Tab-separated table of C-alpha atoms in Angstrom:
chain	number	residue	atom	x	y	z
A	47	MET	CA	40.609	50.816	142.148
A	48	SER	CA	36.682	52.047	142.835
A	49	TYR	CA	35.599	51.119	146.425
A	50	SER	CA	31.723	50.611	147.142
A	51	ALA	CA	28.747	49.217	150.539
A	52	THR	CA	25.343	48.732	149.983
A	53	VAL	CA	24.089	49.469	153.375
A	54	ALA	CA	19.244	50.004	153.751
A	55	ASN	CA	19.626	49.455	149.486
A	56	ARG	CA	21.633	52.062	148.578
A	57	THR	CA	25.230	51.905	147.139
A	58	TYR	CA	27.634	53.975	148.502
A	59	ARG	CA	30.767	54.094	145.554
A	60	PHE	CA	34.134	56.276	146.461
A	61	ARG	CA	35.915	56.447	143.122
A	62	ASP	CA	39.551	55.672	144.224
A	63	LEU	CA	41.272	55.239	147.538
A	64	ARG	CA	42.018	58.945	148.209
A	65	ALA	CA	37.961	58.671	148.243
A	66	LEU	CA	37.829	56.905	150.620
A	67	LEU	CA	40.141	57.973	152.572
A	68	ALA	CA	38.683	60.837	152.716
A	69	ALA	CA	35.419	60.128	153.274
A	70	ALA	CA	36.210	58.551	155.834
A	71	SER	CA	37.656	61.465	157.652
A	72	PRO	CA	35.578	62.730	160.464
A	73	LEU	CA	34.553	65.615	159.657
A	74	ARG	CA	36.896	69.083	159.346
A	75	SER	CA	36.212	72.195	157.404
A	76	ALA	CA	39.074	71.791	155.168
A	77	ASP	CA	37.842	69.186	153.437
A	78	GLU	CA	34.713	71.234	153.116
A	79	LEU	CA	36.671	73.371	152.009
A	80	ALA	CA	37.592	71.113	149.469
A	81	GLY	CA	34.885	69.433	148.288
A	82	LEU	CA	36.389	65.591	149.835
A	83	ALA	CA	34.276	65.267	152.906
A	84	ALA	CA	31.525	63.106	153.417
A	85	ALA	CA	28.816	64.523	152.197
A	86	SER	CA	26.234	63.180	155.341
A	87	GLU	CA	27.939	60.591	158.529
A	88	LYS	CA	25.839	58.290	156.722
A	89	GLU	CA	28.367	57.985	154.274
A	90	ARG	CA	31.200	58.628	157.073
A	91	ALA	CA	30.256	56.036	158.914
A	92	VAL	CA	29.499	53.731	155.913
A	93	ALA	CA	33.423	55.085	153.967
A	94	GLN	CA	34.643	53.970	157.355
A	95	ARG	CA	33.277	49.991	157.536
A	96	VAL	CA	34.684	50.186	154.160
A	97	LEU	CA	37.746	51.328	155.234
A	98	ALA	CA	38.977	49.453	157.741
A	99	GLU	CA	38.198	46.024	155.022
A	100	VAL	CA	41.235	47.948	153.565
A	101	PRO	CA	44.455	45.613	153.763
A	102	LEU	CA	47.317	47.435	154.879
A	103	ARG	CA	49.104	45.861	152.663
A	104	LYS	CA	46.589	48.605	149.709
A	105	PHE	CA	48.567	51.725	150.580
A	106	LEU	CA	52.161	50.188	149.757
A	107	GLU	CA	50.948	48.602	145.505
A	108	GLU	CA	48.130	52.001	145.442
A	109	PRO	CA	50.061	55.445	146.225
A	110	LEU	CA	48.175	58.001	146.498
A	111	ILE	CA	50.804	60.537	144.612
A	112	PRO	CA	52.316	59.270	141.685
A	113	PRO	CA	55.938	58.706	143.767
A	114	GLU	CA	57.616	59.982	139.424
A	115	GLN	CA	55.141	63.210	140.279
A	116	ASP	CA	56.419	63.391	144.359
A	117	GLU	CA	59.853	63.404	145.681
A	118	VAL	CA	57.945	62.635	149.296
A	119	SER	CA	55.528	59.833	147.848
A	120	ARG	CA	59.159	58.547	146.510
A	121	LEU	CA	60.743	58.996	150.206
A	122	ILE	CA	57.656	57.460	152.108
A	123	LEU	CA	58.172	54.217	149.170
A	124	GLU	CA	62.074	54.286	150.161
A	125	GLN	CA	62.057	54.700	153.795
A	126	HIS	CA	59.290	51.172	154.156
A	127	ASP	CA	61.474	48.702	156.103
A	128	PRO	CA	59.664	45.137	155.506
A	129	VAL	CA	60.897	43.391	158.360
A	130	ALA	CA	59.436	46.346	160.325
A	131	PHE	CA	56.399	45.489	159.029
A	132	ALA	CA	56.213	41.605	158.618
A	133	PRO	CA	54.054	41.386	162.096
A	134	VAL	CA	51.108	42.884	160.324
A	135	ALA	CA	51.913	42.979	157.633
A	136	SER	CA	48.450	40.704	156.833
A	137	LEU	CA	45.675	42.445	158.696
A	138	SER	CA	43.148	45.487	157.181
A	139	VAL	CA	43.138	49.137	158.551
A	140	GLY	CA	40.217	47.776	161.153
A	141	GLU	CA	43.152	44.356	162.382
A	142	PHE	CA	45.705	46.713	162.505
A	143	ARG	CA	43.301	48.476	165.135
A	144	GLU	CA	42.062	46.029	167.255
A	145	TRP	CA	46.244	44.763	167.147
A	146	LEU	CA	47.356	47.678	168.170
A	147	LEU	CA	44.723	48.204	171.517
A	148	SER	CA	45.376	44.501	172.411
A	149	ASN	CA	49.377	44.959	172.129
A	150	SER	CA	50.946	45.647	175.589
A	151	GLY	CA	54.521	46.361	174.951
A	152	ASP	CA	56.044	49.622	173.210
A	153	LEU	CA	55.226	49.953	169.389
A	154	GLY	CA	58.837	51.653	168.677
A	155	ALA	CA	59.356	48.726	166.707
A	156	LEU	CA	56.936	48.898	164.042
A	157	SER	CA	57.759	52.801	163.509
A	158	TRP	CA	59.249	52.274	159.980
A	159	GLY	CA	57.572	49.476	158.786
A	160	LEU	CA	54.832	51.234	158.058
A	161	THR	CA	53.934	55.017	155.828
A	162	PRO	CA	52.148	57.711	156.503
A	163	GLU	CA	48.535	56.503	154.743
A	164	MET	CA	48.713	53.080	156.438
A	165	VAL	CA	48.520	55.089	160.290
A	166	ALA	CA	46.153	57.723	159.496
A	167	ALA	CA	43.851	55.004	157.902
A	168	THR	CA	43.659	53.828	161.092
A	169	SER	CA	43.269	56.653	163.137
A	170	LYS	CA	39.963	57.548	161.317
A	171	ILE	CA	38.234	54.545	162.462
A	172	MET	CA	39.671	54.855	166.042
A	173	ARG	CA	37.618	56.916	168.829
A	174	ASN	CA	39.869	59.415	170.933
A	175	GLN	CA	40.412	57.317	174.106
A	176	ASP	CA	41.881	54.659	171.044
A	177	LEU	CA	44.383	58.095	170.206
A	178	ILE	CA	45.242	58.436	173.558
A	179	ALA	CA	46.089	54.566	174.789
A	180	VAL	CA	47.526	53.652	171.398
A	181	ALA	CA	49.902	57.085	171.483
A	182	ARG	CA	50.590	56.914	175.425
A	183	ARG	CA	52.359	53.481	174.549
A	184	CYS	CA	54.861	54.743	172.620
A	185	ASN	CA	58.620	56.359	173.805
A	186	VAL	CA	60.307	58.606	171.235
A	187	VAL	CA	63.503	60.046	172.675
A	188	THR	CA	65.577	62.357	172.015
A	189	ARG	CA	69.144	64.672	172.649
A	190	PHE	CA	71.327	67.572	172.052
A	191	ARG	CA	71.625	69.128	174.803
A	192	ASN	CA	69.002	67.450	177.506
A	193	SER	CA	67.150	64.542	177.431
A	194	ILE	CA	63.391	64.594	175.574
A	195	GLY	CA	60.417	62.478	175.585
A	196	LEU	CA	61.191	59.975	178.211
A	197	PRO	CA	58.614	58.557	180.358
A	198	GLY	CA	56.719	60.267	183.110
A	199	ARG	CA	58.842	63.596	181.397
A	200	LEU	CA	56.668	66.571	179.774
A	201	SER	CA	58.863	69.334	178.028
A	202	THR	CA	58.391	72.717	176.870
A	203	ARG	CA	58.770	75.057	173.961
A	204	LEU	CA	59.529	78.672	175.517
A	205	GLN	CA	58.268	80.765	172.788
A	206	PRO	CA	58.992	84.972	173.408
A	207	ASN	CA	58.091	86.272	171.039
A	208	HIS	CA	57.828	89.946	170.291
A	209	PRO	CA	56.058	91.990	167.751
A	210	THR	CA	58.992	94.253	166.782
A	211	ASP	CA	61.692	92.354	167.814
A	212	ASP	CA	62.785	93.785	170.746
A	213	PRO	CA	65.686	92.719	172.729
A	214	LYS	CA	65.129	93.952	175.890
A	215	GLY	CA	61.206	92.424	175.841
A	216	ILE	CA	61.411	88.979	174.343
A	217	ALA	CA	64.594	88.826	177.381
A	218	ALA	CA	62.163	89.412	179.988
A	219	SER	CA	59.043	86.865	178.345
A	220	THR	CA	62.435	84.191	178.471
A	221	LEU	CA	62.941	85.610	181.834
A	222	ASP	CA	59.678	84.779	183.320
A	223	GLY	CA	59.210	81.353	181.620
A	224	LEU	CA	62.293	80.029	182.975
A	225	LEU	CA	61.795	81.002	185.870
A	226	TYR	CA	58.112	79.222	186.201
A	227	GLY	CA	60.510	76.395	184.861
A	228	SER	CA	60.032	76.634	180.947
A	229	GLY	CA	62.034	76.034	178.865
A	230	ASP	CA	63.661	72.783	178.643
A	231	ALA	CA	62.092	71.525	174.865
A	232	VAL	CA	63.156	74.645	173.205
A	233	ILE	CA	63.368	78.715	173.929
A	234	GLY	CA	62.567	79.888	169.962
A	235	ILE	CA	61.477	82.997	168.883
A	236	ASN	CA	59.594	83.353	165.962
A	237	PRO	CA	61.210	86.796	164.321
A	238	ALA	CA	58.948	88.953	163.354
A	239	THR	CA	60.907	90.048	160.820
A	240	ASP	CA	62.953	87.066	159.326
A	241	ASN	CA	66.408	89.752	157.751
A	242	LEU	CA	70.050	88.225	158.173
A	243	GLU	CA	71.881	90.739	161.431
A	244	ASN	CA	68.269	90.732	163.142
A	245	VAL	CA	67.824	87.067	162.992
A	246	HIS	CA	71.388	86.544	164.473
A	247	THR	CA	71.044	89.637	166.871
A	248	LEU	CA	68.550	87.465	168.029
A	249	LEU	CA	70.404	83.972	168.083
A	250	ASN	CA	73.103	85.588	170.391
A	251	LEU	CA	70.836	86.928	172.594
A	252	LEU	CA	69.712	83.696	173.465
A	253	ASP	CA	73.462	81.993	173.354
A	254	GLU	CA	74.590	84.314	175.833
A	255	MET	CA	71.999	84.227	178.158
A	256	ARG	CA	72.099	80.519	177.786
A	257	ALA	CA	76.174	79.802	178.082
A	258	ARG	CA	75.785	82.317	180.557
A	259	TYR	CA	73.868	80.585	183.344
A	260	GLU	CA	74.797	77.406	181.652
A	261	ILE	CA	70.714	76.092	180.771
A	262	PRO	CA	70.968	72.400	179.557
A	263	THR	CA	68.578	73.737	176.702
A	264	GLN	CA	69.026	74.525	172.931
A	265	SER	CA	67.976	77.866	170.886
A	266	CYS	CA	66.598	78.357	167.915
A	267	VAL	CA	65.452	81.236	165.901
A	268	LEU	CA	62.951	80.184	163.726
A	269	SER	CA	63.482	81.885	159.960
A	270	HIS	CA	62.988	79.913	157.401
A	271	VAL	CA	66.313	77.036	156.468
A	272	THR	CA	68.351	78.889	154.148
A	273	THR	CA	68.774	82.071	156.469
A	274	THR	CA	69.445	79.420	158.801
A	275	MET	CA	71.797	78.158	156.640
A	276	GLU	CA	74.462	81.563	155.670
A	277	LEU	CA	74.269	82.829	159.482
A	278	MET	CA	75.229	79.660	160.017
A	279	GLN	CA	77.997	79.559	156.914
A	280	ARG	CA	78.374	83.701	158.938
A	281	GLY	CA	78.919	81.957	162.657
A	282	SER	CA	75.913	82.307	164.265
A	283	PRO	CA	75.089	80.304	166.895
A	284	VAL	CA	72.961	78.056	165.451
A	285	ASP	CA	71.024	75.345	167.943
A	286	LEU	CA	68.697	74.150	166.058
A	287	VAL	CA	67.762	74.398	162.180
A	288	PHE	CA	64.132	75.213	161.775
A	289	GLN	CA	61.783	74.652	159.587
A	290	SER	CA	57.737	74.818	158.869
A	291	ILE	CA	57.104	71.426	156.368
A	292	ALA	CA	54.030	69.318	154.725
A	293	GLY	CA	53.306	66.494	152.996
A	294	THR	CA	53.693	66.858	149.380
A	295	GLU	CA	56.914	68.115	146.868
A	296	ALA	CA	54.296	70.138	146.168
A	297	ALA	CA	53.172	72.016	148.996
A	298	ASN	CA	57.092	71.772	150.347
A	299	ARG	CA	58.195	73.943	147.076
A	300	SER	CA	55.252	76.569	148.355
A	301	PHE	CA	57.919	76.847	151.428
A	302	GLY	CA	60.475	77.637	149.409
A	303	VAL	CA	62.322	73.969	150.804
A	304	ASP	CA	62.350	70.797	149.278
A	305	LEU	CA	63.716	67.636	150.517
A	306	SER	CA	67.947	67.652	149.407
A	307	THR	CA	67.681	72.025	150.828
A	308	LEU	CA	66.678	70.093	154.697
A	309	ARG	CA	69.382	67.385	154.032
A	310	GLU	CA	72.450	70.472	153.226
A	311	ALA	CA	71.218	72.665	156.240
A	312	ARG	CA	71.090	69.233	158.396
A	313	GLN	CA	74.751	68.690	157.625
A	314	MET	CA	75.296	71.915	158.172
A	315	ALA	CA	74.174	72.185	161.325
A	316	LEU	CA	75.739	68.922	162.571
A	317	GLU	CA	79.711	70.195	161.360
A	318	LEU	CA	79.029	72.818	164.297
A	319	ASN	CA	78.704	69.783	166.781
A	320	ARG	CA	76.568	72.052	169.789
A	321	GLY	CA	75.143	69.614	171.245
A	322	THR	CA	76.905	68.140	174.373
A	323	LEU	CA	74.254	64.880	174.635
A	324	GLY	CA	73.037	63.971	171.136
A	325	ASP	CA	72.649	65.183	167.911
A	326	ASN	CA	69.037	65.920	167.262
A	327	LEU	CA	69.171	69.294	165.327
A	328	MET	CA	66.203	69.189	163.619
A	329	TYR	CA	63.107	70.793	164.335
A	330	PHE	CA	59.518	71.307	162.001
A	331	GLU	CA	55.996	72.458	162.545
A	332	THR	CA	53.754	71.308	160.348
A	333	GLY	CA	49.305	71.660	160.843
A	334	GLN	CA	46.467	70.221	158.799
A	335	GLY	CA	45.703	72.260	155.749
A	336	SER	CA	48.518	73.872	154.998
A	337	ALA	CA	48.806	71.854	151.585
A	338	LEU	CA	45.382	72.600	151.089
A	339	SER	CA	46.042	76.534	151.226
A	340	ALA	CA	49.050	75.959	149.252
A	341	GLY	CA	46.630	74.596	146.149
A	342	ALA	CA	48.847	71.455	146.531
A	343	HIS	CA	47.073	68.981	148.487
A	344	HIS	CA	46.453	66.516	144.456
A	345	GLY	CA	42.680	65.702	146.140
A	346	ILE	CA	44.339	64.361	149.029
A	347	ASP	CA	42.893	65.080	152.807
A	348	ALA	CA	43.961	67.636	155.524
A	349	GLN	CA	44.200	65.034	157.637
A	350	ILE	CA	46.660	62.330	154.923
A	351	CYS	CA	48.365	65.149	153.736
A	352	GLU	CA	49.238	66.101	157.566
A	353	ALA	CA	50.186	62.210	158.567
A	354	ARG	CA	52.612	62.406	155.500
A	355	ALA	CA	54.585	65.988	155.973
A	356	TYR	CA	55.417	63.110	159.564
A	357	ALA	CA	57.616	60.718	156.663
A	358	VAL	CA	59.478	64.438	155.937
A	359	ALA	CA	60.302	64.629	159.538
A	360	ARG	CA	61.661	61.335	160.515
A	361	GLU	CA	63.834	61.312	157.791
A	362	PHE	CA	65.608	63.749	159.026
A	363	SER	CA	66.167	62.913	163.181
A	364	PRO	CA	64.236	65.269	164.430
A	365	LEU	CA	65.160	66.749	168.032
A	366	LEU	CA	61.188	67.670	167.975
A	367	VAL	CA	58.556	68.253	165.617
A	368	ASN	CA	55.098	69.871	166.671
A	369	THR	CA	51.317	69.989	165.180
A	370	VAL	CA	50.175	74.056	165.606
A	371	VAL	CA	46.909	72.601	165.287
A	372	GLY	CA	44.753	75.142	165.340
A	373	PHE	CA	47.156	77.932	163.775
A	374	ILE	CA	45.567	78.217	160.319
A	375	GLY	CA	42.433	78.940	161.049
A	376	PRO	CA	38.471	77.670	161.275
A	377	GLU	CA	38.966	77.892	157.757
A	378	TYR	CA	40.700	74.617	158.735
A	379	LEU	CA	39.603	73.532	161.897
A	380	TYR	CA	36.091	75.161	162.193
A	381	ASP	CA	35.771	74.836	166.319
A	382	GLY	CA	36.735	73.428	169.874
A	383	LYS	CA	36.112	69.902	169.127
A	384	GLN	CA	37.455	69.497	164.889
A	385	ILE	CA	40.364	71.189	166.792
A	386	ILE	CA	40.892	68.450	169.628
A	387	ARG	CA	39.990	65.879	167.399
A	388	ALA	CA	43.035	66.896	164.835
A	389	GLY	CA	45.385	67.694	167.991
A	390	LEU	CA	44.865	63.783	169.237
A	391	GLU	CA	44.870	62.644	165.873
A	392	ASP	CA	47.908	64.178	165.024
A	393	HIS	CA	49.991	63.398	168.220
A	394	PHE	CA	49.040	59.402	167.403
A	395	CYS	CA	50.288	59.726	163.667
A	396	GLY	CA	53.490	61.264	164.513
A	397	LYS	CA	54.900	59.079	167.645
A	398	LEU	CA	53.240	55.900	165.935
A	399	LEU	CA	55.535	56.785	163.193
A	400	GLY	CA	58.219	57.553	165.170
A	401	LEU	CA	58.209	60.747	166.061
A	402	PRO	CA	59.400	63.509	169.603
A	403	MET	CA	55.999	64.878	168.786
A	404	GLY	CA	54.805	67.832	170.159
A	405	CYS	CA	51.594	69.908	169.729
A	406	ASP	CA	51.188	73.946	169.748
A	407	VAL	CA	47.389	73.802	171.202
A	408	CYS	CA	46.095	76.347	170.237
A	409	TYR	CA	43.724	78.830	168.153
A	410	THR	CA	42.659	82.114	166.196
A	411	ASN	CA	40.519	84.531	167.270
A	412	HIS	CA	38.068	83.653	164.718
A	413	ALA	CA	37.990	79.824	165.512
A	414	GLU	CA	34.689	78.737	167.461
A	415	ALA	CA	36.628	78.007	169.941
A	416	ASP	CA	38.196	79.144	173.518
A	417	GLN	CA	40.548	78.902	176.009
A	418	ASN	CA	38.204	75.836	177.780
A	419	ASP	CA	38.996	73.335	174.843
A	420	MET	CA	42.134	74.474	174.541
A	421	ASP	CA	41.963	73.195	178.037
A	422	ASN	CA	40.709	70.257	177.336
A	423	LEU	CA	43.357	69.476	174.595
A	424	LEU	CA	45.727	70.133	176.253
A	425	THR	CA	45.182	67.474	179.637
A	426	LEU	CA	43.985	65.073	177.034
A	427	LEU	CA	47.715	65.629	175.914
A	428	GLY	CA	49.071	65.426	178.648
A	429	VAL	CA	47.388	61.656	179.435
A	430	ALA	CA	48.310	60.143	175.895
A	431	GLY	CA	51.929	61.400	176.533
A	432	CYS	CA	52.463	63.870	174.185
A	433	THR	CA	56.462	65.538	174.517
A	434	TYR	CA	55.972	69.280	175.001
A	435	VAL	CA	53.570	71.700	174.433
A	436	MET	CA	53.785	76.021	173.985
A	437	GLY	CA	54.911	77.936	176.559
A	438	ILE	CA	53.775	81.821	176.058
A	439	PRO	CA	53.212	84.417	178.348
A	440	GLY	CA	49.782	85.013	179.104
A	441	SER	CA	48.090	82.197	176.389
A	442	ASP	CA	48.293	84.961	173.828
A	443	ASP	CA	51.707	85.386	171.288
A	444	ILE	CA	51.189	89.219	170.907
A	445	MET	CA	53.694	88.881	167.708
A	446	LEU	CA	51.250	85.680	165.754
A	447	ALA	CA	48.659	87.193	167.585
A	448	TYR	CA	47.300	83.794	168.246
A	449	GLN	CA	46.243	82.236	171.262
A	450	SER	CA	47.516	79.137	172.882
A	451	THR	CA	49.446	78.152	176.427
A	452	SER	CA	51.552	79.480	178.561
A	453	PHE	CA	53.521	78.963	181.625
A	454	HIS	CA	50.726	77.699	183.876
A	455	ASP	CA	49.069	75.718	181.828
A	456	ALA	CA	52.549	73.307	181.987
A	457	LEU	CA	52.695	73.514	185.430
A	458	TYR	CA	49.047	72.640	185.857
A	459	LEU	CA	49.414	69.294	183.677
A	460	ARG	CA	52.535	68.198	185.060
A	461	GLN	CA	51.683	68.387	188.656
A	462	VAL	CA	48.027	66.280	187.911
A	463	LEU	CA	49.292	64.032	186.013
A	464	GLY	CA	52.996	63.620	188.365
A	465	LEU	CA	55.395	64.976	185.092
A	466	ARG	CA	58.000	66.919	185.503
A	467	PRO	CA	60.006	68.036	183.128
A	468	ALA	CA	63.459	66.580	181.287
A	469	PRO	CA	65.929	65.881	183.660
A	470	GLU	CA	68.425	67.405	182.988
A	471	PHE	CA	66.063	70.423	182.931
A	472	GLU	CA	64.918	69.862	186.320
A	473	ALA	CA	68.219	69.549	188.226
A	474	TRP	CA	69.739	73.453	186.862
A	475	LEU	CA	65.845	74.256	187.903
A	476	VAL	CA	67.079	73.034	191.720
A	477	ARG	CA	69.808	74.646	191.318
A	478	MET	CA	69.345	77.923	189.930
A	479	GLY	CA	66.601	77.711	193.518
A	480	ILE	CA	63.051	77.826	191.084
A	481	PHE	CA	62.128	74.452	192.150
A	482	ASP	CA	62.357	73.175	194.618
A	483	GLY	CA	63.026	69.496	195.140
A	484	ARG	CA	59.290	68.011	194.174
A	485	ASN	CA	58.547	69.436	191.297
A	486	THR	CA	57.299	72.458	192.393
A	487	LEU	CA	58.362	76.223	192.078
A	488	SER	CA	60.091	77.411	195.074
A	489	ASP	CA	59.087	79.408	197.732
A	490	GLN	CA	62.500	81.592	197.225
A	491	ARG	CA	63.144	81.629	193.241
A	492	SER	CA	62.501	85.773	194.079
A	493	ASN	CA	66.200	85.288	194.915
A	494	THR	CA	67.554	83.127	192.010
A	495	PRO	CA	70.595	84.723	190.269
A	496	LEU	CA	68.392	84.842	186.954
A	497	LEU	CA	66.950	86.991	187.447
A	498	SER	CA	70.128	89.695	187.538
A	499	ALA	CA	69.817	88.797	183.409
A	500	PHE	CA	67.439	91.022	181.995
A	501	GLY	CA	69.621	93.761	182.560
A	502	ASN	CA	72.522	92.044	181.773
A	503	LEU	CA	71.347	90.971	178.699
A	504	SER	CA	69.005	93.671	177.531
A	505	GLY	CA	70.918	96.775	178.484
A	506	GLY	CA	68.005	97.426	181.033
A	507	THR	CA	67.596	97.325	184.901
A	508	THR	CA	65.521	94.596	187.116
């Protein structure tokens, strides 16, 4: 079905729903690279007006990728709950936006009635403040060894990456992060090499530190899911199963995964029974542009592809999901303005679809962005109720070579917005003398027994 509108004696035509959605999307370099972006701001505004009149039901009737060609499309239709959809089933995209902004209650009951395309389409006609206001009302709580996503809480992933996976360097960064109250979402390492022995060593390093000091958190080495599966079979101490995912079957296959592999991995991890408070044990990362970079976007704009990845994520009841929003580079999100917009869109879409949504507030060194842009996005996401952010020494990931957020950034956000870590982790911080009970760093933290961790675990001296 084609769409059109006439404005000032000029007719704008969009050949199908995919073209309309792409033209309505706020400007980003990924869509320009793919040849999908609106030709002008005027055309973008017209497309947004036309999109506002599209019934939400149209996304069920007119799948962007035929389900017989794509398992993610099939999954989206299988997930759809008509009962949950009923309160908004008669609305158009524009009416749904108004409904979201005028409805003051929790939106959790709606999530399984929505498809990613519905949510992403609505975000395209929303201002940044709209995205923030609605996402803030979506409370998504998950549990493994602590409780992530409770109201008034902000968690962090402690990311102690090292360019050679040196245990001493990783242990030092981990200790540094813990002493600043970071790590309640996960202590998660991106390994420099994905071989079995290396990942096994890192898993044991993190698990020994966690167990010795009874840290109520979870660890993860972000190896490929098939590596993690083999290590589980060998008896390695796997808490969370990680995988990068995307919004089309072809893009996921470019990552070397499909839905059946993820189901098998989750079942293997459940059988380990390592969680103490819950069984949310999957960890997924996404990012706008991944499907395009794999040549697997099917003519769909970057933001819609990203939202479709959230259907994959929620199928597996994850503990954590985050968009690595500026990581792919300026070819996909050119500058700070585009990165900020994409981060708010992703967070809104993920939360409305029922996910424990975090964000790696980041950029690459060749993007037209700087740390002030990241400060802006970090603060906006904090207001929007973001579940967690990254904690990296000095904001500079020396292994992945990109800029993110530091341990101090999380302290800033918690302080200015009155946010606190996960309750179990906060109690541990107080017990260890790292926090003083008032959500601030203790003056006595230099005496914490945790300071012996680096010497004991890495073979060095404190």
